[in-house]
Amino acid sequence: MVRQSRTFAVGSVKVDPPLLLAPMEDVTNLPYRLIAKRIGRPGLMFTEFVSAMATRYVPEKTRRKMRIHPDERPLGIQIFGGEVDVMVETARIAEEMGADILDINMGCWVPKVCKTGSGAALLKDPVLAEKIVAAVVEAVQIPVTVKVRAGWDYSLFAAPELAKRFEGAGAKMLTLHARFAKQGFDGEADWKLITELRKAVTIPLIGNGDVKKPEDAVRMLRETGCDGVMVGRAAISNPWAIARLRASLESEPIPEPPTLHERIETALEHLRLTIMHEADVPDYREALGSEHESRSVRQLRGQIPLYIKGEIGAAQAREKLTKCSTYAEVEGLLRDFEAQVQSSGVPQAL
């Protein structure tokens, strides 16, 4: 079968395949990225977004977000902030931590971010946005990229003007989530906006928004002319979605959906890696009985249930999972759930 996917470069960083895992708060941390890389093999991944101001006030916790494992490269660290000097300082820390790419978040629409003048709020201040990009480019040796929304609201498609400014300031890649900031995740992403932005810049352009099924990735590349496709929410607790998207881009057979057993084993791996990451230990068993274990279980209460979503009885299991506080409790509940599904004789959800 002929491989049809394209590759591109961000500075000296080669992205192959042209499939990127979006930065997502509380999702794309190191434990999940290792799973996503092993199963999905995207061409480029990003950390959770890192608050530039937090590097000053909670440096230990913030640096944990920036940790990089050799197996997950190439990796971009994404930062957000509204002050030039603080963003420069944080960009240098990210480079020091080993980032292959430094990405600037100008797309996050949530109020707690925007009220600080960060994220998508910068779409309303093109001059400051350009200053931040130019200063960060000047401060680091690694490629600098920017992720934006189409604009603040429907009144202005601001991305083309911003994109030209950012390219002129030295940005090496742009990602457009094809919704306006005021939309949040409501409505449908308008891929025509990606097509329009493609005409405005010559640097690599990544399309983002409503990429869910394998055919979506191929269609976005074909219809918009973008260089790569970014997947976000469809990949939460579902690294197999990444694998299916990658296969479609490489004209390979689409992998079969994972069995319930595979999903449960991966969910438990996710929890073990999270405990190890939180406790900074090489074996999760060293942290059992500690606050790191209970914190990790709480952290994944919204994600572990997604691994069994769609199965008969999953809703009831989810309720029980939200009350778990130890690894043993989560493992026992998931093992019992698997046994119940198998004994029921009902076909597994795909």
Short mmCIF file of C-alpha atoms in Angstrom, two decimals:
data_model
loop_
_atom_site.label_atom_id
_atom_site.label_comp_id
_atom_site.label_asym_id
_atom_site.label_seq_id
_atom_site.Cartn_x
_atom_site.Cartn_y
_atom_site.Cartn_z
CA MET A 1 0.00 0.00 0.00
CA VAL A 2 1.40 3.41 -0.99
CA ARG A 3 2.12 5.74 1.91
CA GLN A 4 0.38 9.04 1.23
CA SER A 5 1.03 11.11 4.36
CA ARG A 6 3.25 14.14 4.15
CA THR A 7 5.98 15.15 6.53
CA PHE A 8 7.07 18.65 7.39
CA ALA A 9 9.66 20.34 9.56
CA VAL A 10 9.39 22.90 12.34
CA GLY A 11 12.82 24.44 12.17
CA SER A 12 15.09 21.41 12.53
CA VAL A 13 12.35 19.22 14.05
CA LYS A 14 10.86 16.70 11.62
CA VAL A 15 7.18 15.86 12.14
CA ASP A 16 6.31 12.42 10.77
CA PRO A 17 3.48 11.52 10.48
CA PRO A 18 1.72 14.91 10.22
CA LEU A 19 -0.45 14.09 13.23
CA LEU A 20 -0.15 16.10 16.44
CA LEU A 21 -1.57 15.48 19.89
CA ALA A 22 -3.02 18.71 21.28
CA PRO A 23 -1.92 20.18 24.60
CA MET A 24 -4.74 19.53 27.09
CA GLU A 25 -4.76 20.54 30.74
CA ASP A 26 -4.86 17.55 33.11
CA VAL A 27 -4.71 15.19 30.12
CA THR A 28 -1.46 15.41 28.15
CA ASN A 29 0.81 14.98 31.14
CA LEU A 30 3.85 12.71 30.99
CA PRO A 31 2.03 9.48 31.95
CA TYR A 32 -0.58 9.80 29.23
CA ARG A 33 1.91 11.00 26.63
CA LEU A 34 3.96 7.83 27.10
CA ILE A 35 0.84 5.74 26.48
CA ALA A 36 -0.18 7.89 23.50
CA LYS A 37 3.27 7.55 21.96
CA ARG A 38 3.40 3.79 22.42
CA ILE A 39 -0.06 3.09 21.04
CA GLY A 40 -0.86 6.02 18.76
CA ARG A 41 2.61 7.15 17.61
CA PRO A 42 1.74 10.75 16.68
CA GLY A 43 4.42 12.79 14.95
CA LEU A 44 4.47 15.50 17.62
CA MET A 45 3.00 15.92 21.09
CA PHE A 46 2.71 18.79 23.54
CA THR A 47 2.67 19.10 27.31
CA GLU A 48 -0.26 20.44 29.26
CA PHE A 49 -0.11 24.21 29.04
CA VAL A 50 2.26 25.76 31.56
CA SER A 51 1.51 29.03 33.31
CA ALA A 52 4.43 31.40 32.87
CA MET A 53 3.62 33.13 36.14
CA ALA A 54 3.49 29.79 37.96
CA THR A 55 7.17 29.20 37.19
CA ARG A 56 7.87 31.96 39.72
CA TYR A 57 5.37 31.09 42.43
CA VAL A 58 5.02 27.28 42.27
CA PRO A 59 8.24 26.32 40.48
CA GLU A 60 8.46 22.67 41.61
CA LYS A 61 4.94 21.77 40.50
CA THR A 62 5.36 23.70 37.27
CA ARG A 63 8.67 22.07 36.39
CA ARG A 64 7.03 18.66 36.90
CA LYS A 65 4.71 19.57 34.03
CA MET A 66 7.79 20.21 31.89
CA ARG A 67 9.48 16.86 32.48
CA ILE A 68 10.35 15.00 29.30
CA HIS A 69 11.02 11.31 28.68
CA PRO A 70 13.30 10.31 25.78
CA ASP A 71 10.63 7.95 24.41
CA GLU A 72 8.16 10.74 23.70
CA ARG A 73 10.26 12.97 21.46
CA PRO A 74 9.78 15.15 19.57
CA LEU A 75 7.92 17.12 22.24
CA GLY A 76 6.77 20.69 22.53
CA ILE A 77 6.26 22.51 25.82
CA GLN A 78 3.34 24.93 25.66
CA ILE A 79 3.31 28.04 27.83
CA PHE A 80 0.81 30.84 28.40
CA GLY A 81 1.04 34.32 29.85
CA GLY A 82 0.42 37.96 29.10
CA GLU A 83 3.68 39.59 30.20
CA VAL A 84 6.66 39.68 27.85
CA ASP A 85 9.41 39.32 30.45
CA VAL A 86 7.70 36.44 32.27
CA MET A 87 7.06 34.59 29.02
CA VAL A 88 10.72 35.00 28.05
CA GLU A 89 11.83 33.66 31.41
CA THR A 90 9.53 30.64 31.13
CA ALA A 91 10.57 29.94 27.55
CA ARG A 92 14.18 29.72 28.67
CA ILE A 93 13.22 27.28 31.43
CA ALA A 94 11.36 25.13 28.90
CA GLU A 95 14.42 25.08 26.66
CA GLU A 96 16.56 24.16 29.66
CA MET A 97 14.17 21.30 30.45
CA GLY A 98 14.86 19.86 27.00
CA ALA A 99 11.86 20.93 24.90
CA ASP A 100 12.25 20.37 21.16
CA ILE A 101 9.70 23.12 20.45
CA LEU A 102 8.31 26.03 22.47
CA ASP A 103 4.61 26.63 21.80
CA ILE A 104 2.74 29.76 22.88
CA ASN A 105 -0.91 29.36 23.82
CA MET A 106 -3.14 32.06 22.37
CA GLY A 107 -6.19 29.87 22.06
CA CYS A 108 -7.36 28.96 25.56
CA TRP A 109 -10.75 30.57 26.11
CA VAL A 110 -11.48 29.65 29.75
CA PRO A 111 -12.17 32.70 31.94
CA LYS A 112 -9.48 32.04 34.56
CA VAL A 113 -6.85 32.21 31.81
CA CYS A 114 -8.30 35.07 29.77
CA LYS A 115 -8.89 37.34 32.77
CA THR A 116 -5.10 37.47 33.24
CA GLY A 117 -4.65 38.74 29.69
CA SER A 118 -3.33 35.34 28.59
CA GLY A 119 -4.45 32.70 26.13
CA ALA A 120 -7.16 33.80 23.70
CA ALA A 121 -7.33 37.23 25.35
CA LEU A 122 -4.19 38.08 23.38
CA LEU A 123 -6.24 37.83 20.18
CA LYS A 124 -7.68 41.20 21.16
CA ASP A 125 -4.22 42.78 21.47
CA PRO A 126 -2.24 41.98 18.29
CA VAL A 127 0.60 44.34 19.19
CA LEU A 128 1.27 42.69 22.55
CA ALA A 129 0.81 39.24 21.03
CA GLU A 130 3.46 40.00 18.41
CA LYS A 131 5.83 41.41 21.04
CA ILE A 132 5.56 38.22 23.07
CA VAL A 133 6.31 36.03 20.05
CA ALA A 134 9.23 38.20 18.93
CA ALA A 135 10.76 38.29 22.42
CA VAL A 136 10.44 34.55 22.94
CA VAL A 137 11.95 33.82 19.51
CA GLU A 138 14.88 36.05 20.40
CA ALA A 139 15.33 34.38 23.80
CA VAL A 140 15.58 30.70 22.79
CA GLN A 141 17.34 28.58 20.19
CA ILE A 142 14.55 26.04 19.72
CA PRO A 143 11.70 26.67 17.24
CA VAL A 144 8.83 28.79 18.54
CA THR A 145 5.27 28.02 17.47
CA VAL A 146 1.86 29.53 18.26
CA LYS A 147 -1.60 28.03 18.74
CA VAL A 148 -4.54 30.38 18.13
CA ARG A 149 -8.30 30.51 17.78
CA ALA A 150 -9.91 32.14 14.74
CA GLY A 151 -10.53 35.32 16.72
CA TRP A 152 -12.17 36.49 19.91
CA ASP A 153 -15.71 36.48 18.51
CA TYR A 154 -17.56 36.27 15.21
CA SER A 155 -17.05 39.97 14.50
CA LEU A 156 -13.50 39.47 13.25
CA PHE A 157 -11.52 36.60 11.77
CA ALA A 158 -8.32 37.83 13.39
CA ALA A 159 -6.12 34.85 12.64
CA PRO A 160 -4.76 35.98 9.24
CA GLU A 161 -3.44 39.29 10.57
CA LEU A 162 -2.02 37.62 13.66
CA ALA A 163 -0.46 34.84 11.62
CA LYS A 164 1.38 37.30 9.39
CA ARG A 165 2.64 39.14 12.46
CA PHE A 166 3.83 35.91 14.07
CA GLU A 167 5.54 34.66 10.92
CA GLY A 168 7.29 38.00 10.63
CA ALA A 169 8.38 37.74 14.26
CA GLY A 170 10.02 34.38 13.61
CA ALA A 171 7.40 31.75 14.50
CA LYS A 172 8.08 28.45 12.75
CA MET A 173 4.57 26.94 12.83
CA LEU A 174 0.99 27.95 13.56
CA THR A 175 -1.93 25.88 14.77
CA LEU A 176 -5.49 27.09 14.24
CA HIS A 177 -8.39 25.72 16.26
CA ALA A 178 -11.13 26.59 13.80
CA ARG A 179 -13.54 28.09 16.33
CA PHE A 180 -13.74 31.55 17.85
CA ALA A 181 -12.77 31.98 21.48
CA LYS A 182 -16.31 32.91 22.50
CA GLN A 183 -17.55 29.56 21.15
CA GLY A 184 -15.54 27.46 23.55
CA PHE A 185 -16.22 23.99 22.16
CA ASP A 186 -19.77 24.80 21.05
CA GLY A 187 -20.92 24.40 17.48
CA GLU A 188 -18.82 22.88 14.73
CA ALA A 189 -15.28 23.82 13.79
CA ASP A 190 -15.25 25.78 10.53
CA TRP A 191 -12.48 24.24 8.46
CA LYS A 192 -12.88 26.95 5.82
CA LEU A 193 -11.08 29.25 8.26
CA ILE A 194 -8.06 26.95 8.05
CA THR A 195 -8.20 27.20 4.26
CA GLU A 196 -8.22 31.01 4.46
CA LEU A 197 -5.35 31.08 6.93
CA ARG A 198 -3.32 28.81 4.66
CA LYS A 199 -3.30 31.64 2.12
CA ALA A 200 -1.90 34.11 4.67
CA VAL A 201 1.34 32.38 5.69
CA THR A 202 4.11 30.21 4.27
CA ILE A 203 5.20 28.45 7.46
CA PRO A 204 3.62 25.10 8.41
CA LEU A 205 -0.03 25.37 9.38
CA ILE A 206 -1.79 22.80 11.58
CA GLY A 207 -5.54 22.34 11.53
CA ASN A 208 -7.41 21.62 14.76
CA GLY A 209 -11.06 21.10 15.56
CA ASP A 210 -13.48 18.16 15.26
CA VAL A 211 -10.93 15.61 14.09
CA LYS A 212 -12.50 12.44 15.48
CA LYS A 213 -12.62 9.67 12.90
CA PRO A 214 -9.84 8.35 10.62
CA GLU A 215 -11.43 9.90 7.55
CA ASP A 216 -11.52 13.32 9.25
CA ALA A 217 -7.73 13.61 9.24
CA VAL A 218 -7.40 12.84 5.53
CA ARG A 219 -10.30 15.13 4.66
CA MET A 220 -8.88 18.05 6.64
CA LEU A 221 -5.55 17.83 4.83
CA ARG A 222 -7.26 17.55 1.47
CA GLU A 223 -9.85 20.28 1.95
CA THR A 224 -7.79 22.92 3.74
CA GLY A 225 -4.27 22.49 2.42
CA CYS A 226 -2.89 22.48 5.96
CA ASP A 227 0.38 20.69 6.67
CA GLY A 228 -0.74 18.65 9.65
CA VAL A 229 -3.72 17.64 11.74
CA MET A 230 -4.08 18.04 15.51
CA VAL A 231 -6.33 15.78 17.57
CA GLY A 232 -7.58 16.81 20.99
CA ARG A 233 -10.67 15.67 22.87
CA ALA A 234 -11.16 12.53 20.78
CA ALA A 235 -7.89 11.21 22.21
CA ILE A 236 -8.77 11.59 25.91
CA SER A 237 -8.40 8.13 27.47
CA ASN A 238 -8.39 6.83 23.90
CA PRO A 239 -4.87 6.48 22.47
CA TRP A 240 -6.33 4.05 19.93
CA ALA A 241 -8.07 7.01 18.26
CA ILE A 242 -4.62 8.42 17.58
CA ALA A 243 -3.51 5.11 16.08
CA ARG A 244 -6.54 5.05 13.79
CA LEU A 245 -5.93 8.62 12.63
CA ARG A 246 -2.27 7.89 11.99
CA ALA A 247 -3.13 4.77 9.97
CA SER A 248 -5.51 6.76 7.78
CA LEU A 249 -2.84 9.38 7.09
CA GLU A 250 -0.31 6.70 6.18
CA SER A 251 -2.80 4.73 4.03
CA GLU A 252 -2.44 1.72 6.30
CA PRO A 253 -5.21 -0.65 7.41
CA ILE A 254 -7.22 0.91 10.23
CA PRO A 255 -6.47 -1.01 13.46
CA GLU A 256 -9.24 -3.03 15.05
CA PRO A 257 -10.81 -1.40 18.13
CA PRO A 258 -9.19 -2.52 21.39
CA THR A 259 -10.84 -5.21 23.45
CA LEU A 260 -12.28 -4.40 26.85
CA HIS A 261 -9.33 -6.24 28.40
CA GLU A 262 -6.85 -4.06 26.49
CA ARG A 263 -8.68 -0.92 27.58
CA ILE A 264 -8.72 -1.94 31.21
CA GLU A 265 -5.04 -2.91 31.18
CA THR A 266 -4.21 0.48 29.64
CA ALA A 267 -6.33 2.31 32.20
CA LEU A 268 -4.42 0.58 35.00
CA GLU A 269 -1.11 1.37 33.28
CA HIS A 270 -2.22 5.00 33.11
CA LEU A 271 -2.87 5.01 36.85
CA ARG A 272 0.42 3.29 37.68
CA LEU A 273 2.39 5.77 35.59
CA THR A 274 0.55 8.65 37.20
CA ILE A 275 1.42 7.41 40.70
CA MET A 276 5.07 7.03 39.67
CA HIS A 277 5.09 10.51 38.17
CA GLU A 278 3.46 12.12 41.20
CA ALA A 279 5.74 10.36 43.68
CA ASP A 280 8.83 10.52 41.45
CA VAL A 281 9.59 6.84 41.99
CA PRO A 282 10.53 4.07 39.49
CA ASP A 283 7.91 1.61 40.76
CA TYR A 284 4.35 2.56 41.68
CA ARG A 285 4.36 0.06 44.54
CA GLU A 286 6.83 2.25 46.38
CA ALA A 287 4.15 4.95 46.66
CA LEU A 288 1.18 2.81 47.69
CA GLY A 289 -0.39 4.09 50.88
CA SER A 290 0.96 7.59 50.32
CA GLU A 291 -0.73 10.86 49.45
CA HIS A 292 0.71 10.45 45.95
CA GLU A 293 -1.41 7.36 45.41
CA SER A 294 -4.65 8.97 46.58
CA ARG A 295 -3.91 12.16 44.64
CA SER A 296 -3.30 10.18 41.46
CA VAL A 297 -6.55 8.26 41.85
CA ARG A 298 -8.47 11.51 42.34
CA GLN A 299 -6.69 13.07 39.37
CA LEU A 300 -7.88 10.30 37.04
CA ARG A 301 -11.45 9.96 38.34
CA GLY A 302 -12.75 11.65 35.21
CA GLN A 303 -10.50 9.75 32.80
CA ILE A 304 -10.42 6.13 33.98
CA PRO A 305 -14.19 5.68 33.37
CA LEU A 306 -13.73 6.77 29.75
CA TYR A 307 -11.72 3.61 29.08
CA ILE A 308 -14.89 1.53 29.60
CA LYS A 309 -17.38 4.00 28.15
CA GLY A 310 -20.13 2.39 26.10
CA GLU A 311 -20.13 -0.95 27.87
CA ILE A 312 -23.26 -2.24 29.58
CA GLY A 313 -23.01 -1.19 33.22
CA ALA A 314 -20.31 1.43 32.61
CA ALA A 315 -22.38 4.22 34.16
CA GLN A 316 -22.73 2.31 37.42
CA ALA A 317 -19.03 1.46 37.39
CA ARG A 318 -18.21 5.11 36.86
CA GLU A 319 -20.14 6.06 39.98
CA LYS A 320 -18.16 3.55 41.99
CA LEU A 321 -14.86 4.67 40.48
CA THR A 322 -15.45 8.23 41.69
CA LYS A 323 -15.40 6.91 45.25
CA CYS A 324 -12.12 5.01 44.94
CA SER A 325 -9.03 6.32 46.67
CA THR A 326 -6.45 3.55 46.14
CA TYR A 327 -4.94 1.68 43.22
CA ALA A 328 -6.20 -1.62 44.64
CA GLU A 329 -9.76 -0.34 44.73
CA VAL A 330 -9.62 0.84 41.12
CA GLU A 331 -8.02 -2.40 39.93
CA GLY A 332 -10.52 -4.55 41.82
CA LEU A 333 -13.47 -2.62 40.46
CA LEU A 334 -12.22 -2.79 36.85
CA ARG A 335 -11.43 -6.51 37.10
CA ASP A 336 -14.90 -7.21 38.49
CA PHE A 337 -16.46 -5.10 35.74
CA GLU A 338 -14.56 -7.03 33.05
CA ALA A 339 -15.70 -10.33 34.51
CA GLN A 340 -19.32 -9.17 34.59
CA VAL A 341 -19.22 -8.07 30.95
CA GLN A 342 -17.64 -11.34 29.85
CA SER A 343 -20.17 -13.42 31.76
CA SER A 344 -23.10 -11.44 30.36
CA GLY A 345 -22.45 -12.63 26.83
CA VAL A 346 -23.27 -9.13 25.49
CA PRO A 347 -20.93 -8.05 22.65
CA GLN A 348 -18.35 -5.50 23.80
CA ALA A 349 -18.76 -1.89 22.78
CA LEU A 350 -16.54 -0.87 19.88
#
